[in-house]
Short mmCIF file of N, CA and C in Angstrom, two decimals:
data_model
loop_
_atom_site.label_atom_id
_atom_site.label_comp_id
_atom_site.label_asym_id
_atom_site.label_seq_id
_atom_site.Cartn_x
_atom_site.Cartn_y
_atom_site.Cartn_z
N MET Q 1 0.83 -1.19 0.00
CA MET Q 1 0.00 0.00 0.00
C MET Q 1 0.87 1.25 0.00
N ARG Q 2 1.93 1.19 0.80
CA ARG Q 2 2.81 2.36 0.88
C ARG Q 2 3.40 2.68 -0.48
N SER Q 3 3.79 1.64 -1.22
CA SER Q 3 4.34 1.89 -2.55
C SER Q 3 3.29 2.51 -3.46
N LEU Q 4 2.04 2.17 -3.23
CA LEU Q 4 0.96 2.78 -4.01
C LEU Q 4 0.89 4.27 -3.73
N TRP Q 5 0.99 4.67 -2.44
CA TRP Q 5 0.96 6.08 -2.08
C TRP Q 5 2.15 6.82 -2.71
N ARG Q 6 3.33 6.19 -2.64
CA ARG Q 6 4.51 6.82 -3.23
C ARG Q 6 4.36 6.97 -4.73
N ALA Q 7 3.86 5.94 -5.36
CA ALA Q 7 3.67 6.00 -6.81
C ALA Q 7 2.68 7.09 -7.19
N ALA Q 8 1.65 7.23 -6.39
CA ALA Q 8 0.66 8.27 -6.67
C ALA Q 8 1.29 9.65 -6.56
N GLY Q 9 2.20 9.82 -5.63
CA GLY Q 9 2.86 11.11 -5.44
C GLY Q 9 3.81 11.45 -6.57
N ARG Q 10 4.39 10.43 -7.24
CA ARG Q 10 5.36 10.67 -8.31
C ARG Q 10 4.72 10.65 -9.69
N ALA Q 11 3.46 10.35 -9.75
CA ALA Q 11 2.82 10.14 -11.05
C ALA Q 11 2.74 11.42 -11.86
N SER Q 12 2.60 11.22 -13.13
CA SER Q 12 2.45 12.37 -14.02
C SER Q 12 1.08 13.00 -13.82
N ARG Q 13 0.94 14.22 -14.25
CA ARG Q 13 -0.30 14.96 -14.04
C ARG Q 13 -1.48 14.37 -14.82
N GLY Q 14 -1.22 13.67 -15.91
CA GLY Q 14 -2.32 13.23 -16.74
C GLY Q 14 -2.75 11.80 -16.56
N GLY Q 15 -2.02 10.98 -15.83
CA GLY Q 15 -2.31 9.56 -15.73
C GLY Q 15 -3.17 9.21 -14.53
N ARG Q 16 -3.26 7.88 -14.30
CA ARG Q 16 -4.03 7.39 -13.16
C ARG Q 16 -3.45 7.87 -11.85
N GLY Q 17 -2.13 8.02 -11.80
CA GLY Q 17 -1.48 8.51 -10.59
C GLY Q 17 -1.94 9.90 -10.22
N ALA Q 18 -2.22 10.73 -11.22
CA ALA Q 18 -2.70 12.09 -10.95
C ALA Q 18 -4.07 12.04 -10.29
N TYR Q 19 -4.91 11.10 -10.71
CA TYR Q 19 -6.22 10.94 -10.08
C TYR Q 19 -6.06 10.54 -8.61
N ALA Q 20 -5.18 9.59 -8.35
CA ALA Q 20 -4.93 9.14 -6.97
C ALA Q 20 -4.40 10.29 -6.13
N GLU Q 21 -3.54 11.09 -6.71
CA GLU Q 21 -2.98 12.24 -5.99
C GLU Q 21 -4.08 13.23 -5.63
N ARG Q 22 -4.96 13.52 -6.56
CA ARG Q 22 -6.06 14.45 -6.30
C ARG Q 22 -7.02 13.89 -5.25
N MET Q 23 -7.27 12.58 -5.31
CA MET Q 23 -8.16 11.96 -4.34
C MET Q 23 -7.55 12.02 -2.93
N ARG Q 24 -6.26 11.77 -2.82
CA ARG Q 24 -5.59 11.86 -1.51
C ARG Q 24 -5.71 13.28 -0.96
N ALA Q 25 -5.49 14.26 -1.82
CA ALA Q 25 -5.59 15.66 -1.38
C ALA Q 25 -7.01 15.98 -0.93
N ALA Q 26 -8.00 15.54 -1.71
CA ALA Q 26 -9.40 15.80 -1.36
C ALA Q 26 -9.78 15.11 -0.07
N LEU Q 27 -9.33 13.89 0.13
CA LEU Q 27 -9.63 13.17 1.37
C LEU Q 27 -8.97 13.85 2.57
N GLY Q 28 -7.78 14.38 2.38
CA GLY Q 28 -7.10 15.10 3.45
C GLY Q 28 -7.88 16.34 3.88
N VAL Q 29 -8.32 17.11 2.91
CA VAL Q 29 -9.10 18.32 3.22
C VAL Q 29 -10.43 17.93 3.87
N LEU Q 30 -11.08 16.90 3.34
CA LEU Q 30 -12.35 16.46 3.90
C LEU Q 30 -12.18 16.02 5.36
N ALA Q 31 -11.14 15.26 5.64
CA ALA Q 31 -10.89 14.81 7.01
C ALA Q 31 -10.65 16.01 7.93
N ASP Q 32 -9.89 16.99 7.46
CA ASP Q 32 -9.62 18.18 8.27
C ASP Q 32 -10.89 18.98 8.54
N VAL Q 33 -11.70 19.17 7.52
CA VAL Q 33 -12.96 19.90 7.69
C VAL Q 33 -13.87 19.16 8.67
N CYS Q 34 -13.93 17.85 8.56
CA CYS Q 34 -14.74 17.07 9.49
C CYS Q 34 -14.26 17.24 10.93
N CYS Q 35 -12.95 17.27 11.12
CA CYS Q 35 -12.39 17.47 12.47
C CYS Q 35 -12.84 18.80 13.05
N VAL Q 36 -12.80 19.85 12.25
CA VAL Q 36 -13.22 21.18 12.73
C VAL Q 36 -14.72 21.17 13.03
N LEU Q 37 -15.51 20.57 12.17
CA LEU Q 37 -16.96 20.54 12.39
C LEU Q 37 -17.33 19.70 13.61
N ILE Q 38 -16.60 18.64 13.87
CA ILE Q 38 -16.83 17.83 15.08
C ILE Q 38 -16.50 18.67 16.31
N PHE Q 39 -15.39 19.39 16.26
CA PHE Q 39 -15.00 20.29 17.36
C PHE Q 39 -16.11 21.30 17.64
N VAL Q 40 -16.63 21.92 16.60
CA VAL Q 40 -17.69 22.92 16.76
C VAL Q 40 -18.97 22.27 17.30
N ALA Q 41 -19.35 21.13 16.75
CA ALA Q 41 -20.59 20.47 17.18
C ALA Q 41 -20.52 20.07 18.66
N ILE Q 42 -19.40 19.50 19.08
CA ILE Q 42 -19.24 19.11 20.47
C ILE Q 42 -19.24 20.34 21.38
N GLY Q 43 -18.54 21.38 20.96
CA GLY Q 43 -18.50 22.60 21.76
C GLY Q 43 -19.86 23.24 21.91
N ARG Q 44 -20.60 23.32 20.82
CA ARG Q 44 -21.93 23.92 20.88
C ARG Q 44 -22.86 23.07 21.73
N ALA Q 45 -22.75 21.76 21.64
CA ALA Q 45 -23.60 20.88 22.44
C ALA Q 45 -23.27 21.01 23.93
N ASN Q 46 -21.99 21.10 24.26
CA ASN Q 46 -21.58 21.22 25.66
C ASN Q 46 -22.00 22.55 26.29
N HIS Q 47 -22.18 23.55 25.47
CA HIS Q 47 -22.56 24.87 25.98
C HIS Q 47 -24.02 25.20 25.69
N ASN Q 48 -24.78 24.18 25.31
CA ASN Q 48 -26.20 24.35 25.02
C ASN Q 48 -26.46 25.51 24.06
N ALA Q 49 -25.61 25.60 23.04
CA ALA Q 49 -25.72 26.71 22.08
C ALA Q 49 -26.66 26.37 20.94
N GLY Q 50 -27.23 25.19 20.93
CA GLY Q 50 -28.15 24.81 19.87
C GLY Q 50 -27.42 24.23 18.68
N ASP Q 51 -28.21 23.68 17.78
CA ASP Q 51 -27.61 23.02 16.62
C ASP Q 51 -28.15 23.55 15.30
N THR Q 52 -28.53 24.82 15.28
CA THR Q 52 -29.03 25.40 14.04
C THR Q 52 -27.88 25.56 13.05
N LEU Q 53 -28.20 25.52 11.80
CA LEU Q 53 -27.18 25.67 10.77
C LEU Q 53 -26.49 27.03 10.88
N ALA Q 54 -27.25 28.06 11.15
CA ALA Q 54 -26.66 29.40 11.30
C ALA Q 54 -25.68 29.44 12.46
N GLY Q 55 -26.01 28.79 13.55
CA GLY Q 55 -25.12 28.76 14.71
C GLY Q 55 -23.84 28.00 14.42
N VAL Q 56 -23.96 26.87 13.74
CA VAL Q 56 -22.78 26.07 13.39
C VAL Q 56 -21.89 26.86 12.44
N VAL Q 57 -22.48 27.51 11.46
CA VAL Q 57 -21.71 28.31 10.51
C VAL Q 57 -21.03 29.46 11.23
N SER Q 58 -21.75 30.14 12.10
CA SER Q 58 -21.19 31.27 12.83
C SER Q 58 -20.00 30.86 13.70
N THR Q 59 -20.08 29.70 14.30
CA THR Q 59 -19.00 29.23 15.16
C THR Q 59 -17.84 28.65 14.36
N SER Q 60 -18.15 27.99 13.27
CA SER Q 60 -17.11 27.25 12.54
C SER Q 60 -16.32 28.09 11.54
N TRP Q 61 -16.89 29.17 11.01
CA TRP Q 61 -16.21 29.86 9.92
C TRP Q 61 -14.82 30.36 10.29
N PRO Q 62 -14.58 30.89 11.50
CA PRO Q 62 -13.22 31.35 11.78
C PRO Q 62 -12.20 30.20 11.74
N PHE Q 63 -12.60 29.05 12.26
CA PHE Q 63 -11.69 27.90 12.27
C PHE Q 63 -11.53 27.31 10.87
N LEU Q 64 -12.59 27.31 10.09
CA LEU Q 64 -12.47 26.82 8.71
C LEU Q 64 -11.61 27.75 7.87
N ALA Q 65 -11.69 29.06 8.13
CA ALA Q 65 -10.81 30.00 7.43
C ALA Q 65 -9.35 29.77 7.83
N GLY Q 66 -9.12 29.55 9.12
CA GLY Q 66 -7.77 29.23 9.58
C GLY Q 66 -7.27 27.93 8.99
N LEU Q 67 -8.16 26.96 8.90
CA LEU Q 67 -7.83 25.68 8.28
C LEU Q 67 -7.42 25.87 6.82
N ALA Q 68 -8.19 26.66 6.09
CA ALA Q 68 -7.88 26.91 4.68
C ALA Q 68 -6.52 27.58 4.54
N ALA Q 69 -6.24 28.54 5.40
CA ALA Q 69 -4.93 29.21 5.36
C ALA Q 69 -3.82 28.22 5.66
N GLY Q 70 -4.04 27.35 6.63
CA GLY Q 70 -3.04 26.33 6.95
C GLY Q 70 -2.82 25.35 5.82
N GLU Q 71 -3.89 24.97 5.16
CA GLU Q 71 -3.79 24.06 4.02
C GLU Q 71 -2.96 24.71 2.90
N LEU Q 72 -3.21 25.98 2.65
CA LEU Q 72 -2.47 26.69 1.61
C LEU Q 72 -1.01 26.91 2.01
N ALA Q 73 -0.80 27.33 3.24
CA ALA Q 73 0.57 27.64 3.70
C ALA Q 73 1.46 26.41 3.69
N THR Q 74 0.90 25.26 4.01
CA THR Q 74 1.70 24.02 4.05
C THR Q 74 1.67 23.25 2.73
N ARG Q 75 0.91 23.77 1.77
CA ARG Q 75 0.69 23.05 0.51
C ARG Q 75 0.24 21.62 0.80
N ALA Q 76 -0.77 21.54 1.61
CA ALA Q 76 -1.25 20.26 2.13
C ALA Q 76 -1.64 19.28 1.04
N TRP Q 77 -2.01 19.76 -0.12
CA TRP Q 77 -2.41 18.87 -1.21
C TRP Q 77 -1.24 18.01 -1.69
N ARG Q 78 -0.02 18.43 -1.44
CA ARG Q 78 1.14 17.66 -1.88
C ARG Q 78 1.39 16.43 -1.02
N ARG Q 79 1.25 16.59 0.30
CA ARG Q 79 1.49 15.49 1.24
C ARG Q 79 0.47 15.60 2.38
N PRO Q 80 -0.79 15.30 2.08
CA PRO Q 80 -1.85 15.54 3.06
C PRO Q 80 -1.78 14.66 4.31
N PHE Q 81 -1.07 13.53 4.25
CA PHE Q 81 -1.10 12.58 5.35
C PHE Q 81 0.09 12.70 6.31
N VAL Q 82 1.05 13.59 6.04
CA VAL Q 82 2.23 13.67 6.91
C VAL Q 82 1.95 14.57 8.12
N LEU Q 83 2.60 14.21 9.23
CA LEU Q 83 2.41 14.98 10.47
C LEU Q 83 3.11 16.33 10.41
N VAL Q 84 4.35 16.32 9.92
CA VAL Q 84 5.15 17.54 9.84
C VAL Q 84 5.68 17.64 8.42
N PRO Q 85 5.47 18.73 7.74
CA PRO Q 85 4.92 20.00 8.20
C PRO Q 85 3.41 20.14 8.04
N THR Q 86 2.78 19.26 7.24
CA THR Q 86 1.37 19.46 6.92
C THR Q 86 0.48 19.47 8.15
N GLY Q 87 0.48 18.39 8.91
CA GLY Q 87 -0.42 18.28 10.05
C GLY Q 87 -0.19 19.37 11.08
N ALA Q 88 1.06 19.58 11.46
CA ALA Q 88 1.37 20.60 12.47
C ALA Q 88 1.02 22.00 11.97
N GLY Q 89 1.34 22.29 10.73
CA GLY Q 89 1.03 23.61 10.18
C GLY Q 89 -0.45 23.88 10.08
N VAL Q 90 -1.19 22.88 9.61
CA VAL Q 90 -2.65 23.02 9.50
C VAL Q 90 -3.26 23.20 10.89
N TRP Q 91 -2.82 22.40 11.84
CA TRP Q 91 -3.33 22.48 13.22
C TRP Q 91 -3.10 23.86 13.83
N LEU Q 92 -1.85 24.32 13.78
CA LEU Q 92 -1.53 25.60 14.42
C LEU Q 92 -2.20 26.78 13.72
N ALA Q 93 -2.28 26.74 12.40
CA ALA Q 93 -2.96 27.81 11.66
C ALA Q 93 -4.45 27.82 11.98
N THR Q 94 -5.04 26.64 12.06
CA THR Q 94 -6.48 26.54 12.36
C THR Q 94 -6.78 27.19 13.71
N VAL Q 95 -5.97 26.86 14.71
CA VAL Q 95 -6.22 27.41 16.05
C VAL Q 95 -5.88 28.89 16.11
N ALA Q 96 -4.69 29.27 15.66
CA ALA Q 96 -4.25 30.67 15.78
C ALA Q 96 -5.15 31.61 14.99
N LEU Q 97 -5.36 31.30 13.73
CA LEU Q 97 -6.20 32.19 12.92
C LEU Q 97 -7.66 32.10 13.32
N GLY Q 98 -8.11 30.91 13.68
CA GLY Q 98 -9.49 30.75 14.14
C GLY Q 98 -9.78 31.61 15.36
N GLN Q 99 -8.87 31.58 16.33
CA GLN Q 99 -9.05 32.39 17.53
C GLN Q 99 -8.97 33.88 17.20
N ALA Q 100 -8.02 34.26 16.36
CA ALA Q 100 -7.88 35.67 15.98
C ALA Q 100 -9.12 36.18 15.25
N LEU Q 101 -9.64 35.37 14.34
CA LEU Q 101 -10.84 35.78 13.60
C LEU Q 101 -12.07 35.85 14.51
N ARG Q 102 -12.12 34.99 15.50
CA ARG Q 102 -13.22 35.08 16.48
C ARG Q 102 -13.19 36.42 17.20
N VAL Q 103 -11.99 36.86 17.59
CA VAL Q 103 -11.85 38.15 18.28
C VAL Q 103 -12.26 39.29 17.36
N VAL Q 104 -11.76 39.26 16.12
CA VAL Q 104 -12.08 40.31 15.15
C VAL Q 104 -13.58 40.36 14.88
N ALA Q 105 -14.23 39.20 14.84
CA ALA Q 105 -15.66 39.13 14.55
C ALA Q 105 -16.52 39.41 15.78
N GLY Q 106 -15.88 39.67 16.93
CA GLY Q 106 -16.63 39.97 18.13
C GLY Q 106 -17.19 38.76 18.85
N GLN Q 107 -16.72 37.57 18.49
CA GLN Q 107 -17.21 36.36 19.15
C GLN Q 107 -16.48 36.08 20.46
N GLY Q 108 -15.34 36.69 20.62
CA GLY Q 108 -14.59 36.55 21.85
C GLY Q 108 -13.87 35.22 21.98
N THR Q 109 -13.00 35.17 22.96
CA THR Q 109 -12.24 33.97 23.26
C THR Q 109 -11.76 34.06 24.70
N ALA Q 110 -11.24 32.98 25.20
CA ALA Q 110 -10.71 32.95 26.57
C ALA Q 110 -9.52 31.99 26.57
N VAL Q 111 -8.66 32.14 27.55
CA VAL Q 111 -7.47 31.28 27.63
C VAL Q 111 -7.88 29.81 27.68
N ALA Q 112 -8.90 29.49 28.45
CA ALA Q 112 -9.35 28.11 28.55
C ALA Q 112 -9.81 27.59 27.18
N PHE Q 113 -10.51 28.42 26.42
CA PHE Q 113 -10.98 28.01 25.11
C PHE Q 113 -9.82 27.82 24.14
N ILE Q 114 -8.81 28.66 24.24
CA ILE Q 114 -7.62 28.51 23.39
C ILE Q 114 -6.95 27.18 23.71
N ILE Q 115 -6.82 26.86 24.97
CA ILE Q 115 -6.19 25.60 25.37
C ILE Q 115 -7.01 24.41 24.90
N VAL Q 116 -8.32 24.47 25.08
CA VAL Q 116 -9.19 23.38 24.64
C VAL Q 116 -9.11 23.21 23.13
N SER Q 117 -9.13 24.31 22.40
CA SER Q 117 -9.06 24.20 20.93
C SER Q 117 -7.71 23.66 20.49
N LEU Q 118 -6.63 24.06 21.14
CA LEU Q 118 -5.31 23.52 20.83
C LEU Q 118 -5.28 22.01 21.06
N LEU Q 119 -5.78 21.58 22.20
CA LEU Q 119 -5.74 20.15 22.52
C LEU Q 119 -6.66 19.33 21.63
N PHE Q 120 -7.90 19.76 21.49
CA PHE Q 120 -8.87 18.98 20.71
C PHE Q 120 -8.46 18.92 19.24
N LEU Q 121 -8.20 20.09 18.66
CA LEU Q 121 -7.85 20.11 17.24
C LEU Q 121 -6.50 19.44 16.99
N GLY Q 122 -5.58 19.56 17.94
CA GLY Q 122 -4.32 18.84 17.82
C GLY Q 122 -4.54 17.34 17.79
N LEU Q 123 -5.34 16.87 18.73
CA LEU Q 123 -5.65 15.45 18.79
C LEU Q 123 -6.29 14.96 17.49
N PHE Q 124 -7.25 15.70 16.99
CA PHE Q 124 -7.98 15.26 15.81
C PHE Q 124 -7.22 15.50 14.50
N LEU Q 125 -6.66 16.70 14.31
CA LEU Q 125 -5.98 17.00 13.05
C LEU Q 125 -4.67 16.23 12.90
N LEU Q 126 -4.00 15.98 14.01
CA LEU Q 126 -2.78 15.16 13.95
C LEU Q 126 -3.13 13.68 14.10
N GLY Q 127 -4.16 13.40 14.87
CA GLY Q 127 -4.54 12.01 15.15
C GLY Q 127 -4.93 11.22 13.92
N TRP Q 128 -5.75 11.79 13.05
CA TRP Q 128 -6.15 11.02 11.87
C TRP Q 128 -4.96 10.77 10.96
N ARG Q 129 -4.03 11.71 10.92
CA ARG Q 129 -2.82 11.50 10.09
C ARG Q 129 -1.95 10.39 10.67
N LEU Q 130 -1.82 10.36 11.98
CA LEU Q 130 -1.03 9.32 12.63
C LEU Q 130 -1.67 7.95 12.39
N ILE Q 131 -2.97 7.87 12.52
CA ILE Q 131 -3.67 6.61 12.27
C ILE Q 131 -3.50 6.17 10.82
N ALA Q 132 -3.59 7.12 9.88
CA ALA Q 132 -3.41 6.79 8.46
C ALA Q 132 -2.00 6.28 8.19
N GLN Q 133 -0.99 6.91 8.80
CA GLN Q 133 0.39 6.46 8.61
C GLN Q 133 0.60 5.07 9.20
N LEU Q 134 0.06 4.82 10.38
CA LEU Q 134 0.21 3.51 11.00
C LEU Q 134 -0.50 2.44 10.18
N ALA Q 135 -1.68 2.76 9.65
CA ALA Q 135 -2.41 1.81 8.82
C ALA Q 135 -1.64 1.52 7.53
N ALA Q 136 -1.07 2.54 6.94
CA ALA Q 136 -0.30 2.34 5.70
C ALA Q 136 0.93 1.46 5.96
N ARG Q 137 1.58 1.68 7.08
CA ARG Q 137 2.74 0.84 7.44
C ARG Q 137 2.33 -0.59 7.67
N ARG Q 138 1.23 -0.77 8.37
CA ARG Q 138 0.75 -2.12 8.67
C ARG Q 138 0.38 -2.86 7.40
N ILE Q 139 -0.25 -2.17 6.48
CA ILE Q 139 -0.65 -2.80 5.22
C ILE Q 139 0.59 -3.13 4.39
N SER Q 140 1.57 -2.23 4.38
CA SER Q 140 2.77 -2.48 3.57
C SER Q 140 3.62 -3.61 4.14
N VAL Q 141 3.54 -3.86 5.45
CA VAL Q 141 4.28 -4.94 6.08
C VAL Q 141 3.61 -6.28 5.78
N SER Q 142 2.29 -6.27 5.68
CA SER Q 142 1.55 -7.51 5.44
C SER Q 142 1.78 -8.11 4.09
#
């Protein structure tokens, strides 16, 4: 399996490898977006903030914007499954920019919330990458 991932990364832009490369990038972004949305959903549920679409969008947009900036800054589409620099860069950008945008938008923040977002998003944004790497190693050994 690992050789398949490597081959997909080296493939030409027009062949089957290019499709695999695009799919890996899309799956990476999808996994990251899901992590942020899970963070928002759990947070809103714990604070009885409701589950309306407008509320979820209002809470999630700063973190999704930070996520997008992190994806671009790390060129996450090139190596979406690696912990460093992709995972760490996406994680830190998501939290830092997400918190900053919350302040600018008047949503506020607190030290405890910054710590919780660092821990939760770190666990999830780095965690799925670690699990993917371990699974790829296990499959390649088999």
